[in-house]
Amino acid sequence: MTEDKTTYIDIPEAVGVFDSFETLQQAIYDLMIAGFSRHDISLLGGKGAIEEKLGKTYWQAKELEDDPRAPRAAFVSEEAMGELEGGIAGGFFFLGSYIAMLAMLNPATTLAASIAAIAIGGGPAAVVGALLARRADKHHRDYYQTQIENGGILVWVRVADAEKQRLAVKIMKEHSGKDVHVHDWSE
């Protein structure tokens, strides 16, 4: 039997459930504009983390809203995913081109041959990079889809005082957050 090592933080949290990634993303952007740090905002962890920590194969967002053992994950925006995809694809293109360029760099090689080698070496590497980037994006979308299928995307926001509590609840409700409320771990 494993020992539960859940740490309870003595700071209340606003919690809500969202039916779509778009409304969640807009709520999080507005929370950050209102002064909440990205470190104060967390989402429910992925299916693997839930099963590892809670041992459940089936769960609903409603069951985990106020469960301090629910695993947490950081929010990843669409812009960040786009940057990741570009970095993966571009990195593989650069690597393939660099290797081809090194292979062709000798005094007997013409400039045209070097450019052709870079294009030929970089092309397949860019395709591999694009496939890996697509896989990362699919994993990201599947994460949110799984949560929607299980009752919605769960978000928690640490709120240090009554004004922050009021503001977080207001913003989440304005963006169609369901069952928005504040819970206090210090009970």
PDB file of C-alpha atoms in Angstrom:
ATOM      1  CA  MET A   1       0.000   0.000   0.000  1.00  0.00           C
ATOM      2  CA  THR A   2       1.398   3.426  -0.962  1.00  0.00           C
ATOM      3  CA  GLU A   3       1.336   6.383   1.342  1.00  0.00           C
ATOM      4  CA  ASP A   4      -0.652   9.423   0.184  1.00  0.00           C
ATOM      5  CA  LYS A   5       1.708  12.399   0.003  1.00  0.00           C
ATOM      6  CA  THR A   6      -0.811  15.093  -0.852  1.00  0.00           C
ATOM      7  CA  THR A   7       0.253  18.566   0.223  1.00  0.00           C
ATOM      8  CA  TYR A   8      -2.553  20.891   1.266  1.00  0.00           C
ATOM      9  CA  ILE A   9      -1.919  24.579   0.689  1.00  0.00           C
ATOM     10  CA  ASP A  10      -3.680  26.954   3.066  1.00  0.00           C
ATOM     11  CA  ILE A  11      -4.962  29.157   0.232  1.00  0.00           C
ATOM     12  CA  PRO A  12      -8.568  28.983  -1.018  1.00  0.00           C
ATOM     13  CA  GLU A  13      -9.231  28.161  -4.655  1.00  0.00           C
ATOM     14  CA  ALA A  14     -11.939  29.111  -7.080  1.00  0.00           C
ATOM     15  CA  VAL A  15     -12.944  26.100  -9.153  1.00  0.00           C
ATOM     16  CA  GLY A  16     -15.033  25.754 -12.279  1.00  0.00           C
ATOM     17  CA  VAL A  17     -15.783  23.422 -15.160  1.00  0.00           C
ATOM     18  CA  PHE A  18     -15.734  24.422 -18.835  1.00  0.00           C
ATOM     19  CA  ASP A  19     -17.451  22.696 -21.761  1.00  0.00           C
ATOM     20  CA  SER A  20     -14.964  23.826 -24.414  1.00  0.00           C
ATOM     21  CA  PHE A  21     -11.301  24.653 -24.765  1.00  0.00           C
ATOM     22  CA  GLU A  22     -12.156  28.017 -26.317  1.00  0.00           C
ATOM     23  CA  THR A  23     -14.179  29.262 -23.337  1.00  0.00           C
ATOM     24  CA  LEU A  24     -11.557  27.914 -20.932  1.00  0.00           C
ATOM     25  CA  GLN A  25      -8.757  29.652 -22.824  1.00  0.00           C
ATOM     26  CA  GLN A  26     -10.606  32.983 -22.847  1.00  0.00           C
ATOM     27  CA  ALA A  27     -11.349  32.705 -19.113  1.00  0.00           C
ATOM     28  CA  ILE A  28      -7.684  31.986 -18.379  1.00  0.00           C
ATOM     29  CA  TYR A  29      -6.529  34.907 -20.520  1.00  0.00           C
ATOM     30  CA  ASP A  30      -8.941  37.217 -18.695  1.00  0.00           C
ATOM     31  CA  LEU A  31      -7.781  35.863 -15.323  1.00  0.00           C
ATOM     32  CA  MET A  32      -4.184  36.655 -16.261  1.00  0.00           C
ATOM     33  CA  ILE A  33      -5.137  40.123 -17.513  1.00  0.00           C
ATOM     34  CA  ALA A  34      -6.878  40.675 -14.151  1.00  0.00           C
ATOM     35  CA  GLY A  35      -3.604  39.938 -12.346  1.00  0.00           C
ATOM     36  CA  PHE A  36      -3.667  36.206 -11.647  1.00  0.00           C
ATOM     37  CA  SER A  37      -0.348  34.487 -12.264  1.00  0.00           C
ATOM     38  CA  ARG A  38      -0.179  31.444 -14.517  1.00  0.00           C
ATOM     39  CA  HIS A  39       1.248  29.712 -11.438  1.00  0.00           C
ATOM     40  CA  ASP A  40      -2.068  30.316  -9.640  1.00  0.00           C
ATOM     41  CA  ILE A  41      -4.021  28.541 -12.385  1.00  0.00           C
ATOM     42  CA  SER A  42      -4.089  24.776 -12.798  1.00  0.00           C
ATOM     43  CA  LEU A  43      -6.061  22.191 -14.710  1.00  0.00           C
ATOM     44  CA  LEU A  44      -6.874  18.589 -13.989  1.00  0.00           C
ATOM     45  CA  GLY A  45      -3.998  16.283 -14.862  1.00  0.00           C
ATOM     46  CA  GLY A  46      -4.198  13.820 -17.727  1.00  0.00           C
ATOM     47  CA  LYS A  47      -5.904  10.440 -17.618  1.00  0.00           C
ATOM     48  CA  GLY A  48      -2.668   8.615 -16.758  1.00  0.00           C
ATOM     49  CA  ALA A  49      -1.957  10.928 -13.822  1.00  0.00           C
ATOM     50  CA  ILE A  50      -5.524  10.519 -12.549  1.00  0.00           C
ATOM     51  CA  GLU A  51      -5.345   6.738 -12.702  1.00  0.00           C
ATOM     52  CA  GLU A  52      -1.906   6.691 -11.088  1.00  0.00           C
ATOM     53  CA  LYS A  53      -2.914   8.964  -8.228  1.00  0.00           C
ATOM     54  CA  LEU A  54      -6.549   7.975  -7.669  1.00  0.00           C
ATOM     55  CA  GLY A  55      -6.680   4.492  -9.147  1.00  0.00           C
ATOM     56  CA  LYS A  56      -9.886   5.284 -11.038  1.00  0.00           C
ATOM     57  CA  THR A  57     -10.500   4.177 -14.592  1.00  0.00           C
ATOM     58  CA  TYR A  58     -13.663   6.267 -14.913  1.00  0.00           C
ATOM     59  CA  TRP A  59     -14.148   9.721 -13.424  1.00  0.00           C
ATOM     60  CA  GLN A  60     -16.306  12.792 -13.787  1.00  0.00           C
ATOM     61  CA  ALA A  61     -15.147  16.380 -13.344  1.00  0.00           C
ATOM     62  CA  LYS A  62     -17.851  16.925 -10.703  1.00  0.00           C
ATOM     63  CA  GLU A  63     -16.259  14.202  -8.509  1.00  0.00           C
ATOM     64  CA  LEU A  64     -12.829  15.813  -8.612  1.00  0.00           C
ATOM     65  CA  GLU A  65     -13.667  19.537  -8.232  1.00  0.00           C
ATOM     66  CA  ASP A  66     -13.102  19.558  -4.484  1.00  0.00           C
ATOM     67  CA  ASP A  67     -10.756  16.575  -4.178  1.00  0.00           C
ATOM     68  CA  PRO A  68      -7.328  17.830  -3.056  1.00  0.00           C
ATOM     69  CA  ARG A  69      -5.770  14.597  -4.346  1.00  0.00           C
ATOM     70  CA  ALA A  70      -6.786  15.356  -7.949  1.00  0.00           C
ATOM     71  CA  PRO A  71      -3.577  15.675  -9.987  1.00  0.00           C
ATOM     72  CA  ARG A  72      -2.876  19.089 -11.453  1.00  0.00           C
ATOM     73  CA  ALA A  73      -1.412  20.244 -14.762  1.00  0.00           C
ATOM     74  CA  ALA A  74      -0.387  23.599 -16.178  1.00  0.00           C
ATOM     75  CA  PHE A  75      -2.457  25.317 -18.851  1.00  0.00           C
ATOM     76  CA  VAL A  76      -0.916  25.204 -22.339  1.00  0.00           C
ATOM     77  CA  SER A  77      -2.300  27.771 -24.773  1.00  0.00           C
ATOM     78  CA  GLU A  78      -2.825  27.264 -28.497  1.00  0.00           C
ATOM     79  CA  GLU A  79      -0.059  29.797 -29.141  1.00  0.00           C
ATOM     80  CA  ALA A  80       2.388  27.772 -27.049  1.00  0.00           C
ATOM     81  CA  MET A  81       1.411  24.607 -28.920  1.00  0.00           C
ATOM     82  CA  GLY A  82       2.026  26.416 -32.215  1.00  0.00           C
ATOM     83  CA  GLU A  83       5.464  27.464 -31.014  1.00  0.00           C
ATOM     84  CA  LEU A  84       6.221  23.891 -29.951  1.00  0.00           C
ATOM     85  CA  GLU A  85       5.117  22.517 -33.313  1.00  0.00           C
ATOM     86  CA  GLY A  86       7.222  25.091 -35.165  1.00  0.00           C
ATOM     87  CA  GLY A  87      10.215  24.338 -32.974  1.00  0.00           C
ATOM     88  CA  ILE A  88       9.951  20.593 -33.548  1.00  0.00           C
ATOM     89  CA  ALA A  89       9.505  20.848 -37.324  1.00  0.00           C
ATOM     90  CA  GLY A  90      12.113  23.604 -37.707  1.00  0.00           C
ATOM     91  CA  GLY A  91      14.596  21.812 -35.453  1.00  0.00           C
ATOM     92  CA  PHE A  92      14.406  18.631 -37.511  1.00  0.00           C
ATOM     93  CA  PHE A  93      14.791  20.607 -40.764  1.00  0.00           C
ATOM     94  CA  PHE A  94      17.824  22.391 -39.338  1.00  0.00           C
ATOM     95  CA  LEU A  95      19.369  19.156 -38.087  1.00  0.00           C
ATOM     96  CA  GLY A  96      18.923  17.368 -41.425  1.00  0.00           C
ATOM     97  CA  SER A  97      20.257  20.343 -43.354  1.00  0.00           C
ATOM     98  CA  TYR A  98      23.210  20.716 -41.000  1.00  0.00           C
ATOM     99  CA  ILE A  99      24.187  17.069 -41.323  1.00  0.00           C
ATOM    100  CA  ALA A 100      23.917  17.225 -45.118  1.00  0.00           C
ATOM    101  CA  MET A 101      25.936  20.437 -45.177  1.00  0.00           C
ATOM    102  CA  LEU A 102      28.705  18.910 -43.073  1.00  0.00           C
ATOM    103  CA  ALA A 103      28.829  15.899 -45.362  1.00  0.00           C
ATOM    104  CA  MET A 104      29.210  18.124 -48.410  1.00  0.00           C
ATOM    105  CA  LEU A 105      31.731  20.598 -47.016  1.00  0.00           C
ATOM    106  CA  ASN A 106      35.006  19.830 -48.680  1.00  0.00           C
ATOM    107  CA  PRO A 107      37.056  21.714 -51.249  1.00  0.00           C
ATOM    108  CA  ALA A 108      35.858  19.568 -54.170  1.00  0.00           C
ATOM    109  CA  THR A 109      32.169  20.238 -53.580  1.00  0.00           C
ATOM    110  CA  THR A 110      30.450  22.880 -55.665  1.00  0.00           C
ATOM    111  CA  LEU A 111      28.049  25.382 -54.167  1.00  0.00           C
ATOM    112  CA  ALA A 112      25.151  23.933 -56.166  1.00  0.00           C
ATOM    113  CA  ALA A 113      25.879  20.415 -54.849  1.00  0.00           C
ATOM    114  CA  SER A 114      26.018  21.734 -51.275  1.00  0.00           C
ATOM    115  CA  ILE A 115      22.676  23.538 -51.646  1.00  0.00           C
ATOM    116  CA  ALA A 116      21.091  20.422 -53.172  1.00  0.00           C
ATOM    117  CA  ALA A 117      22.412  18.266 -50.310  1.00  0.00           C
ATOM    118  CA  ILE A 118      21.006  20.689 -47.740  1.00  0.00           C
ATOM    119  CA  ALA A 119      17.585  20.645 -49.438  1.00  0.00           C
ATOM    120  CA  ILE A 120      17.585  16.871 -49.804  1.00  0.00           C
ATOM    121  CA  GLY A 121      18.805  16.304 -46.239  1.00  0.00           C
ATOM    122  CA  GLY A 122      16.512  18.906 -44.709  1.00  0.00           C
ATOM    123  CA  GLY A 123      13.356  17.850 -46.537  1.00  0.00           C
ATOM    124  CA  PRO A 124      12.910  14.371 -45.043  1.00  0.00           C
ATOM    125  CA  ALA A 125      13.973  15.621 -41.635  1.00  0.00           C
ATOM    126  CA  ALA A 126      11.351  18.384 -41.839  1.00  0.00           C
ATOM    127  CA  VAL A 127       8.697  15.767 -42.688  1.00  0.00           C
ATOM    128  CA  VAL A 128       9.706  13.728 -39.613  1.00  0.00           C
ATOM    129  CA  GLY A 129       9.586  16.927 -37.545  1.00  0.00           C
ATOM    130  CA  ALA A 130       6.146  17.811 -38.910  1.00  0.00           C
ATOM    131  CA  LEU A 131       4.833  14.324 -38.063  1.00  0.00           C
ATOM    132  CA  LEU A 132       6.157  14.585 -34.509  1.00  0.00           C
ATOM    133  CA  ALA A 133       4.666  18.074 -34.171  1.00  0.00           C
ATOM    134  CA  ARG A 134       1.284  16.735 -35.318  1.00  0.00           C
ATOM    135  CA  ARG A 135       1.509  13.993 -32.729  1.00  0.00           C
ATOM    136  CA  ALA A 136       2.185  16.534 -29.966  1.00  0.00           C
ATOM    137  CA  ASP A 137      -0.813  18.595 -31.109  1.00  0.00           C
ATOM    138  CA  LYS A 138      -3.045  15.502 -31.218  1.00  0.00           C
ATOM    139  CA  HIS A 139      -2.001  14.581 -27.668  1.00  0.00           C
ATOM    140  CA  HIS A 140      -2.857  18.136 -26.561  1.00  0.00           C
ATOM    141  CA  ARG A 141      -6.302  18.035 -28.210  1.00  0.00           C
ATOM    142  CA  ASP A 142      -7.017  14.509 -26.893  1.00  0.00           C
ATOM    143  CA  TYR A 143      -6.247  15.700 -23.347  1.00  0.00           C
ATOM    144  CA  TYR A 144      -8.973  18.352 -23.553  1.00  0.00           C
ATOM    145  CA  GLN A 145     -11.418  16.084 -25.415  1.00  0.00           C
ATOM    146  CA  THR A 146     -11.103  13.395 -22.714  1.00  0.00           C
ATOM    147  CA  GLN A 147     -11.888  15.962 -20.051  1.00  0.00           C
ATOM    148  CA  ILE A 148     -14.911  17.276 -21.970  1.00  0.00           C
ATOM    149  CA  GLU A 149     -16.198  13.705 -22.337  1.00  0.00           C
ATOM    150  CA  ASN A 150     -15.858  13.270 -18.558  1.00  0.00           C
ATOM    151  CA  GLY A 151     -17.944  16.257 -17.574  1.00  0.00           C
ATOM    152  CA  GLY A 152     -15.818  19.221 -18.629  1.00  0.00           C
ATOM    153  CA  ILE A 153     -12.410  20.826 -18.315  1.00  0.00           C
ATOM    154  CA  LEU A 154     -11.673  21.421 -14.660  1.00  0.00           C
ATOM    155  CA  VAL A 155      -9.751  24.558 -13.636  1.00  0.00           C
ATOM    156  CA  TRP A 156      -8.593  25.794 -10.242  1.00  0.00           C
ATOM    157  CA  VAL A 157      -7.417  29.325  -9.448  1.00  0.00           C
ATOM    158  CA  ARG A 158      -5.655  30.177  -6.178  1.00  0.00           C
ATOM    159  CA  VAL A 159      -7.313  33.197  -4.591  1.00  0.00           C
ATOM    160  CA  ALA A 160      -5.488  34.828  -1.692  1.00  0.00           C
ATOM    161  CA  ASP A 161      -8.222  37.176  -0.483  1.00  0.00           C
ATOM    162  CA  ALA A 162     -11.939  37.932  -0.751  1.00  0.00           C
ATOM    163  CA  GLU A 163     -11.465  40.379  -3.650  1.00  0.00           C
ATOM    164  CA  LYS A 164      -9.507  37.806  -5.688  1.00  0.00           C
ATOM    165  CA  GLN A 165     -12.177  35.205  -4.879  1.00  0.00           C
ATOM    166  CA  ARG A 166     -14.933  37.482  -6.148  1.00  0.00           C
ATOM    167  CA  LEU A 167     -12.956  38.405  -9.282  1.00  0.00           C
ATOM    168  CA  ALA A 168     -12.016  34.805 -10.201  1.00  0.00           C
ATOM    169  CA  VAL A 169     -15.589  33.568  -9.745  1.00  0.00           C
ATOM    170  CA  LYS A 170     -16.957  36.478 -11.799  1.00  0.00           C
ATOM    171  CA  ILE A 171     -14.516  35.904 -14.681  1.00  0.00           C
ATOM    172  CA  MET A 172     -15.105  32.154 -14.794  1.00  0.00           C
ATOM    173  CA  LYS A 173     -18.884  32.576 -14.747  1.00  0.00           C
ATOM    174  CA  GLU A 174     -18.699  35.228 -17.506  1.00  0.00           C
ATOM    175  CA  HIS A 175     -17.008  32.627 -19.715  1.00  0.00           C
ATOM    176  CA  SER A 176     -19.644  29.929 -19.165  1.00  0.00           C
ATOM    177  CA  GLY A 177     -17.899  28.204 -16.283  1.00  0.00           C
ATOM    178  CA  LYS A 178     -20.216  25.725 -14.598  1.00  0.00           C
ATOM    179  CA  ASP A 179     -20.438  24.961 -10.873  1.00  0.00           C
ATOM    180  CA  VAL A 180     -18.058  27.849 -10.134  1.00  0.00           C
ATOM    181  CA  HIS A 181     -17.367  28.140  -6.416  1.00  0.00           C
ATOM    182  CA  VAL A 182     -14.568  28.642  -3.894  1.00  0.00           C
ATOM    183  CA  HIS A 183     -13.322  25.877  -1.664  1.00  0.00           C
ATOM    184  CA  ASP A 184     -10.937  26.154   1.255  1.00  0.00           C
ATOM    185  CA  TRP A 185      -8.375  23.419   1.824  1.00  0.00           C
ATOM    186  CA  SER A 186      -7.696  24.572   5.370  1.00  0.00           C
ATOM    187  CA  GLU A 187     -10.860  22.987   6.795  1.00  0.00           C
TER     188      GLU A 187
END
